[in-house]
Short mmCIF file of C-alpha atoms in Angstrom, two decimals:
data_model
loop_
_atom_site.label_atom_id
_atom_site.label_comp_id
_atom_site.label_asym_id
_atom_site.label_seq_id
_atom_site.Cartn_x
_atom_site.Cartn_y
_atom_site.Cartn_z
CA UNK A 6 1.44 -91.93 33.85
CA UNK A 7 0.72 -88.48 33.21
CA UNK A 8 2.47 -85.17 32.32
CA UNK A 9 1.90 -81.44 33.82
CA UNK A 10 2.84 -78.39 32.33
CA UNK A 11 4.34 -79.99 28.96
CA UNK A 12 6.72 -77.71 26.71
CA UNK A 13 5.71 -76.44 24.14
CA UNK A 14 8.84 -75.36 21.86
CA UNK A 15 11.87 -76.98 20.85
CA UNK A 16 14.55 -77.78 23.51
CA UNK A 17 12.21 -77.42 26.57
CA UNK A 18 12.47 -79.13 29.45
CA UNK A 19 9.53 -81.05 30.58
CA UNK A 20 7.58 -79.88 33.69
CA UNK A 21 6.73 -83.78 35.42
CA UNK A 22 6.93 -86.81 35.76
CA UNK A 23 4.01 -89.22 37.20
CA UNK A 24 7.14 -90.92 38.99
CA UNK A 25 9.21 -88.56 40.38
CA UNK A 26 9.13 -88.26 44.13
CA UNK A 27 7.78 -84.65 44.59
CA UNK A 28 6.96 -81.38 42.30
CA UNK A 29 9.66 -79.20 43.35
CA UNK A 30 12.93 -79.63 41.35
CA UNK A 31 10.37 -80.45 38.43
CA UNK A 32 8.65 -76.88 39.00
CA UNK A 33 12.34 -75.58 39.05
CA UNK A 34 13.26 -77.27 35.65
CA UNK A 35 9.85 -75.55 33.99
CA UNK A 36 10.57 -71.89 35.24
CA UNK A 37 14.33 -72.93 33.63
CA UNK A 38 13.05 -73.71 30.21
CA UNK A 39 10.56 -70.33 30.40
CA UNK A 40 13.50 -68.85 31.25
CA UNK A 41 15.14 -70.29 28.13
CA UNK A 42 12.39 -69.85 25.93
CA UNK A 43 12.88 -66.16 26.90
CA UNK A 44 16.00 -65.04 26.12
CA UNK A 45 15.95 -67.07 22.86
CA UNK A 46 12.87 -64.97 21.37
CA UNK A 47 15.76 -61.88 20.54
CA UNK A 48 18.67 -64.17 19.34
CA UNK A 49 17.39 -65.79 16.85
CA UNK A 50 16.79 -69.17 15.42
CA UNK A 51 20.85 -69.91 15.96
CA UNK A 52 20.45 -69.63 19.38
CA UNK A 53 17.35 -71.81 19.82
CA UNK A 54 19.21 -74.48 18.53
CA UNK A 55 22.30 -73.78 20.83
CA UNK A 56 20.11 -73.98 23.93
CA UNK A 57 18.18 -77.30 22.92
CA UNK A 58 21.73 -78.42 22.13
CA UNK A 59 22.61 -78.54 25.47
CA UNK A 60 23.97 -81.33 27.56
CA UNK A 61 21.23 -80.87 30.16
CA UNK A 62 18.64 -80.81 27.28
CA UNK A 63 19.64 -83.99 25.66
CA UNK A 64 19.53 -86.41 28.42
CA UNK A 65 15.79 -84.68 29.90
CA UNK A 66 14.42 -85.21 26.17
CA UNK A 67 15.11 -88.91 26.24
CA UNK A 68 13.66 -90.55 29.60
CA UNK A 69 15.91 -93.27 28.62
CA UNK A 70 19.34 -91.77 29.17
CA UNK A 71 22.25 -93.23 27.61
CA UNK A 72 20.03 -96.33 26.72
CA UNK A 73 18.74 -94.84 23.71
CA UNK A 74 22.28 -94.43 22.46
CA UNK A 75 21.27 -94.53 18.66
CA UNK A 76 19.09 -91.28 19.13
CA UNK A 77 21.62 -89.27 21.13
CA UNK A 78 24.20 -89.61 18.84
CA UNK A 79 22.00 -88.79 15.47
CA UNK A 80 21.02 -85.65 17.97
CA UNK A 81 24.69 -84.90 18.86
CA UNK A 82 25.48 -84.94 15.34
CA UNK A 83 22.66 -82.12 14.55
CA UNK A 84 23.66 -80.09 17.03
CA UNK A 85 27.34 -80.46 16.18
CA UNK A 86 26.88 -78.78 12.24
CA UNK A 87 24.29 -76.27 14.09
CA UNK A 88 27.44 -75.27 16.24
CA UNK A 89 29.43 -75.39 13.26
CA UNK A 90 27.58 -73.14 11.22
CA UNK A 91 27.04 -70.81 14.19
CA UNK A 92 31.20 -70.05 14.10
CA UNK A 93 31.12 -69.54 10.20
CA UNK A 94 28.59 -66.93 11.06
CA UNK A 95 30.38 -65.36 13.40
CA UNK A 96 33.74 -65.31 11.95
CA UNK A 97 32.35 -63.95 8.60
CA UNK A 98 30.43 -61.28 10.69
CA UNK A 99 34.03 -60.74 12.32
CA UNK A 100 35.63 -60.14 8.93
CA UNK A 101 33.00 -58.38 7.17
CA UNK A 102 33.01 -55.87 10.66
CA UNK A 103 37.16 -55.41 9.96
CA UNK A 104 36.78 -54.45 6.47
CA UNK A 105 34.88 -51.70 7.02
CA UNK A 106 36.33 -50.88 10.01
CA UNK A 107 39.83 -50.21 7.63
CA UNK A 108 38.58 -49.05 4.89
CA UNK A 109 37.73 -45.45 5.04
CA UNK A 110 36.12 -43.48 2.20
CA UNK A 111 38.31 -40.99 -0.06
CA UNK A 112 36.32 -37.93 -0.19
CA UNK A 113 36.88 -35.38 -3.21
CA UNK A 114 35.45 -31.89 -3.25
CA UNK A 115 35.20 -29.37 -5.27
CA UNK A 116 34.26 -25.58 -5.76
CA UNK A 117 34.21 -23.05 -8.08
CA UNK A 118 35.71 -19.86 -7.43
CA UNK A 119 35.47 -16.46 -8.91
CA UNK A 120 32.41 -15.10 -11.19
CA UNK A 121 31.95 -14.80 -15.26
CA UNK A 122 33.91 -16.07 -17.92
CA UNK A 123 37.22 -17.46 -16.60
CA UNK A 124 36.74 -19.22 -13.33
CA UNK A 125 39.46 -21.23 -11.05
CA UNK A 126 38.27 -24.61 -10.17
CA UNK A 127 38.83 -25.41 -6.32
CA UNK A 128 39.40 -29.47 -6.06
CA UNK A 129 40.40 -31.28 -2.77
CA UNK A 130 41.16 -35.16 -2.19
CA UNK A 131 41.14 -36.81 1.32
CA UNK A 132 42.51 -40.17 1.37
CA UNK A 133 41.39 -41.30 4.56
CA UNK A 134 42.55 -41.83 7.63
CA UNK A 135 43.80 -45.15 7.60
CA UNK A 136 46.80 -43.92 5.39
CA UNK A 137 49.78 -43.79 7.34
CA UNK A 138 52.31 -41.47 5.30
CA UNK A 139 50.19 -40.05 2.49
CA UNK A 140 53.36 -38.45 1.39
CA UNK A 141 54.23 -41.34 -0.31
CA UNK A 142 51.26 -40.91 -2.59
CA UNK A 143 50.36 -39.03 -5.65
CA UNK A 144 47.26 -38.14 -7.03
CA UNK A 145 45.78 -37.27 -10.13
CA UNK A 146 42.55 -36.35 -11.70
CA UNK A 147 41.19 -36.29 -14.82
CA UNK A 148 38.17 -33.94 -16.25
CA UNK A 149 36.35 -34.35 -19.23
CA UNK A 150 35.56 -31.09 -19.62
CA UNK A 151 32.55 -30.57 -22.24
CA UNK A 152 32.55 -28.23 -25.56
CA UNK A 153 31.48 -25.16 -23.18
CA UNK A 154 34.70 -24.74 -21.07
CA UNK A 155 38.41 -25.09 -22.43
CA UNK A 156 41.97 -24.25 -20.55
CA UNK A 157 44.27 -22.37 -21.75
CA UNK A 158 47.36 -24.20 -22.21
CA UNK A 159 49.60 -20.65 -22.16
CA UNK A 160 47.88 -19.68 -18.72
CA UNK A 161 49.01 -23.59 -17.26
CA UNK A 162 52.69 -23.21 -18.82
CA UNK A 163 52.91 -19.87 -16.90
CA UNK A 164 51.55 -21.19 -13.69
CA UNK A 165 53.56 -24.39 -13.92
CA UNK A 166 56.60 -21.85 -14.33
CA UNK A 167 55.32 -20.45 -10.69
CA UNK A 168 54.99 -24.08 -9.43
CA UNK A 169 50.83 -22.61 -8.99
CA UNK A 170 49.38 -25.69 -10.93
CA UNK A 171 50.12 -29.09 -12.62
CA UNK A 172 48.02 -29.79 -15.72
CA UNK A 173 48.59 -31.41 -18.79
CA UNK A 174 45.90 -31.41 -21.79
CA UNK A 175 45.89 -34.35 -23.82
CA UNK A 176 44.87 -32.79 -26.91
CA UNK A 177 47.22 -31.32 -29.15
CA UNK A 178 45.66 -28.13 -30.00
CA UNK A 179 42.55 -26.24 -28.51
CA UNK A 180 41.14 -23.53 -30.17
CA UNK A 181 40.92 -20.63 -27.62
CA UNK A 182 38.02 -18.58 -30.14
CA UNK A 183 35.92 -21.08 -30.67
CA UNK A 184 32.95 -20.78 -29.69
CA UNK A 185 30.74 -23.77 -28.10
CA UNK A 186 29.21 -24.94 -31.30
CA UNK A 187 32.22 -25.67 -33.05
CA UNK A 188 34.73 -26.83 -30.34
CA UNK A 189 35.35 -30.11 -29.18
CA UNK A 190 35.17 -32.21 -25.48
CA UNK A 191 38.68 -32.53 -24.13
CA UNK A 192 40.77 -34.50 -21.27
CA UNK A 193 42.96 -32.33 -18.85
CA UNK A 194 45.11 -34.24 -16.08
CA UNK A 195 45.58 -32.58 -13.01
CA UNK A 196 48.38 -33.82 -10.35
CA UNK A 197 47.48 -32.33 -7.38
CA UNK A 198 49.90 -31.30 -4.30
CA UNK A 199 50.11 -31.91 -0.57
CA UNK A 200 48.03 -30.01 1.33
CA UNK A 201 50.05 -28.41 4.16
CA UNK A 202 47.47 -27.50 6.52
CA UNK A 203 46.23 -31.80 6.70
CA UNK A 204 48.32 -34.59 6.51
CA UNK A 205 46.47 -37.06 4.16
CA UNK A 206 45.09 -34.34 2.28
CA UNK A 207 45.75 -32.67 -1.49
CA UNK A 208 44.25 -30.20 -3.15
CA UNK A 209 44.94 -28.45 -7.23
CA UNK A 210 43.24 -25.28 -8.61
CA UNK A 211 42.44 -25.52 -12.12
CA UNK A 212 41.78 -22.27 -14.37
CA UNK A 213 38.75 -23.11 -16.50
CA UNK A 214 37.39 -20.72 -18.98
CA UNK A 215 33.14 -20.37 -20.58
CA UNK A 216 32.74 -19.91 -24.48
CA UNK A 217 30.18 -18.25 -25.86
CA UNK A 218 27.18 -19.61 -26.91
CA UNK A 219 24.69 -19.59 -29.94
CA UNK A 220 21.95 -16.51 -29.21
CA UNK A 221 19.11 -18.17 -27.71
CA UNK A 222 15.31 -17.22 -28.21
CA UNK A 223 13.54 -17.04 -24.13
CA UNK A 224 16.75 -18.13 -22.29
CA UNK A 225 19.62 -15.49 -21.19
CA UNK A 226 21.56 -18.24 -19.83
CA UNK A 227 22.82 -21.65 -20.02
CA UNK A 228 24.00 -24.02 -18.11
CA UNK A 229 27.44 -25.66 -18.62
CA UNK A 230 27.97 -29.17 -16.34
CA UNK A 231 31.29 -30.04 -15.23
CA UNK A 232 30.52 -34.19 -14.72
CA UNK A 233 32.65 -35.80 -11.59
CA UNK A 234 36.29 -36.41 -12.35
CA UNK A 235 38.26 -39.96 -11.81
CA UNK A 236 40.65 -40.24 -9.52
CA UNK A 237 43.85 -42.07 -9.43
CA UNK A 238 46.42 -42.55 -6.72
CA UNK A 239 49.96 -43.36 -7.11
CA UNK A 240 51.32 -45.04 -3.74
CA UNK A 241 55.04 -46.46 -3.00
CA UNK A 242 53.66 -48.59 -0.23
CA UNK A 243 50.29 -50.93 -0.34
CA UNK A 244 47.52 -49.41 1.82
CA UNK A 245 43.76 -51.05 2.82
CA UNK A 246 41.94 -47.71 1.48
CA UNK A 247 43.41 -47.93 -2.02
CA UNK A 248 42.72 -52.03 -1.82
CA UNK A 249 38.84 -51.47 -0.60
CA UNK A 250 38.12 -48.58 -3.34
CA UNK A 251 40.77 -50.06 -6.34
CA UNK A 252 38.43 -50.47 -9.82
CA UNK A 253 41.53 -50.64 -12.35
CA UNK A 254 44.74 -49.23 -13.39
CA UNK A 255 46.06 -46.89 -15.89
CA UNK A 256 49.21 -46.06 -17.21
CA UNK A 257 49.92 -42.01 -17.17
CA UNK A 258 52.77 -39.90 -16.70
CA UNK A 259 54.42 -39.51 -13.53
CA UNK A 260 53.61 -35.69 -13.33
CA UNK A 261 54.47 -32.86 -15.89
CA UNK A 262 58.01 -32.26 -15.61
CA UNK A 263 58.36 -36.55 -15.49
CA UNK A 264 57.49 -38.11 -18.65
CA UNK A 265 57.84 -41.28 -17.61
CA UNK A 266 55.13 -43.79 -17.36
CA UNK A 267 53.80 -44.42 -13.78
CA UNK A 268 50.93 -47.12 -12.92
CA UNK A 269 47.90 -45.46 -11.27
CA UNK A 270 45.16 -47.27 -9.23
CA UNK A 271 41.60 -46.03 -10.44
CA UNK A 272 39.96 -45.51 -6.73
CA UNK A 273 36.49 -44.79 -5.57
CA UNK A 274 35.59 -41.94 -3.81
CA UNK A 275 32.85 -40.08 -2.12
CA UNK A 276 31.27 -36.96 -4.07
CA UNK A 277 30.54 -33.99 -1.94
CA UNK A 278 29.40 -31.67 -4.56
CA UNK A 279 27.74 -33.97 -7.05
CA UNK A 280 28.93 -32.18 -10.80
CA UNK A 281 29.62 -29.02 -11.06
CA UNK A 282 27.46 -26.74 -13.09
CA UNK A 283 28.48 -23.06 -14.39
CA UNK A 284 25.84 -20.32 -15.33
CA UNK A 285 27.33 -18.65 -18.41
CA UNK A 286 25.23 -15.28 -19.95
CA UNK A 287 23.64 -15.77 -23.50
CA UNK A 288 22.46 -13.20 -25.62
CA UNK A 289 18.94 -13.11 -27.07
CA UNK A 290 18.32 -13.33 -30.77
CA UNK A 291 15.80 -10.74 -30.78
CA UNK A 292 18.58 -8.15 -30.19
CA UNK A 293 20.43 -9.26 -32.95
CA UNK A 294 19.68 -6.32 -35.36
CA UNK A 295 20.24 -3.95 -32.02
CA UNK A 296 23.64 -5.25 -31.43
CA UNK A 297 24.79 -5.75 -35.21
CA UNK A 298 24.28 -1.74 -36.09
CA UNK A 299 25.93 -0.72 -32.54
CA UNK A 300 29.06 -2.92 -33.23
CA UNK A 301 29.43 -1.41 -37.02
CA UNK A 302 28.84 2.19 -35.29
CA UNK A 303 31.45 1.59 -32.53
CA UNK A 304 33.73 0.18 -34.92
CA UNK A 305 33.58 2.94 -37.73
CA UNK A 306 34.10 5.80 -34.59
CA UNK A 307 37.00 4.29 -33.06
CA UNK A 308 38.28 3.34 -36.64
CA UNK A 309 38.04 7.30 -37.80
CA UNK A 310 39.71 8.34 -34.58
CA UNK A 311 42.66 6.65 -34.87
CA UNK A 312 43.24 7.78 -38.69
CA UNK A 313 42.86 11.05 -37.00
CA UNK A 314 45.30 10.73 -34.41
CA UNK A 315 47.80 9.25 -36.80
CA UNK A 316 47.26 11.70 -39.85
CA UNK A 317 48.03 14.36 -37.12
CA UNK A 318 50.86 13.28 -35.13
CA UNK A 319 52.60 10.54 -37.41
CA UNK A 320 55.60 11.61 -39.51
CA UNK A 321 55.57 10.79 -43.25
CA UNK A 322 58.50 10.46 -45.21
CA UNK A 323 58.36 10.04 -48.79
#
């Protein structure tokens, strides 16, 4: 008995027999199993096994037929768990592809506006897409701002009183004078508002404000860094973007006028401006004397003009 064109991989189907009555349907079953071996090569080792799992395959691998019952089954079995695992794999696949599909990322930019000393910061929070009514939601930020910025809390009192901006500092005083060396870090919330002009949008404006700095000896600048903020989102109803980007929760007020305590959701979000970072001037200590004997001059003139002004026009009585 002898064999022509014998396979060479797993699953194939063999090319002859010595007793079969002619070459043709064998020839036929070979170009099938090249065919086979074909398409497997780009689906991987999952569907190798598939193929050799076939009915077709397991009665041409065993000359025998049903006769060697013992061996079919223990194959049958094998290729039973390979089909097994092969719907695990695709049913995790399936899930894994839905999760992303509905979660969408919550983007948060921001921008700083104006030049110098007192700037507005520009902030904007998308929630996604997949949020229905985003007018059920609230969101607030918080900054840490660092000991080179401050806000005014008479400037946010006033624009709350113009319903302009929402802030609340945690501390209980802040030192508008102080300079950077001897002020302290300090937490600001920030609710921000619908954003007309887009649906699931909201966006704040926070007025921030440089102090000065110590004299330095090369540099005529420094560089303040405004790190990323957190975000939190208050939402009556349960949507997949806050359950795919949810870290923890916080308890906060409900906004500035509410006192009341409100749980907020600690999301993640996608940066588009990756910290902030101001430019603030700084003098030069070389210039110290320079500046020192101008201020005493300045002050002494302006001092000697208004005794002047009032000696003349201000009525004495005695």
């Amino acid at each position: 008995m002898s064999r022509r064109g014998r396979g060479k991989g797993r699953g194939e189907v063999f090319a002859g027999d010595a007793h079969a009555p002619s070459y043709g349907p064998l020839h036929s079953r070979a170009r099938v199993g090249k065919r086979v071996r074909a398409r497997s090569r780009g689906r991987g080792t999952a569907s190798v096994l598939l193929c050799a799992c076939s009915p077709l395959s397991l009665f041409q691998s065993f000359p025998g037929g049903l006769s060697h019952s013992g061996a079919l089954a223990s194959r049958a079995g094998a290729c039973l768990l390979v089909w097994g695992a092969t719907v695990l794999l695709h049913c995790g696949a399936a899930n894994h592809s839905g999760k992303d599909t509905n979660c969408s990322e919550i983007i948060l930019i921001q921008e700083i506006v104006k030049d110098g000393f007192h700037r507005d910061l520009l902030i904007r929070v998308k929630l996604g897409t997949n949020i229905e009514n985003s007018r059920t939601c609230n969101v607030l930020i918080k900054y840490h701002l660092p000991t080179g910025l401050y806000v005014d809390p008479y400037e946010l009192a006033s624009l709350q009183e113009h319903n302009v901006t929402e802030a609340m500092i945690i501390q209980d005083t802040v030192d508008l004078e102080a300079p950077d060396y001897m002020s302290e870090e300090s937490d600001i919330f920030v609710y921000a508002k619908s954003d007309s002009q887009c649906s699931e949008c909201f966006r704040t404006i926070l007025p921030i404000h440089c102090r000065y700095h110590q004299p330095e000896e090369k540099e005529e600048r420094a560089f303040v860094v405004v790190k990323n903020p957190e975000l939190f989102v208050n939402c009556y109803n349960d949507f997949p973007s806050l359950n795919c980007w949810k870290q923890s929760d916080m308890e906060a007020p409900c906004s500035v006028r509410n006192k009341h305590i409100c749980q907020w959701s600690n999301v993640k979000y996608k940066a588009v401006n990756q910290n902030v970072i101001l430019q603030v001037p700084v003098g030069l200590r070389v210039h110290h004397l320079f500046v020192c004997v101008i201020t005493l001059l300045v002050t002494v003139l302006c001092s000697g003009l208004i005794l002047r002004a009032v000696f003349r026009h201000g009525h004495f009585s005695l």
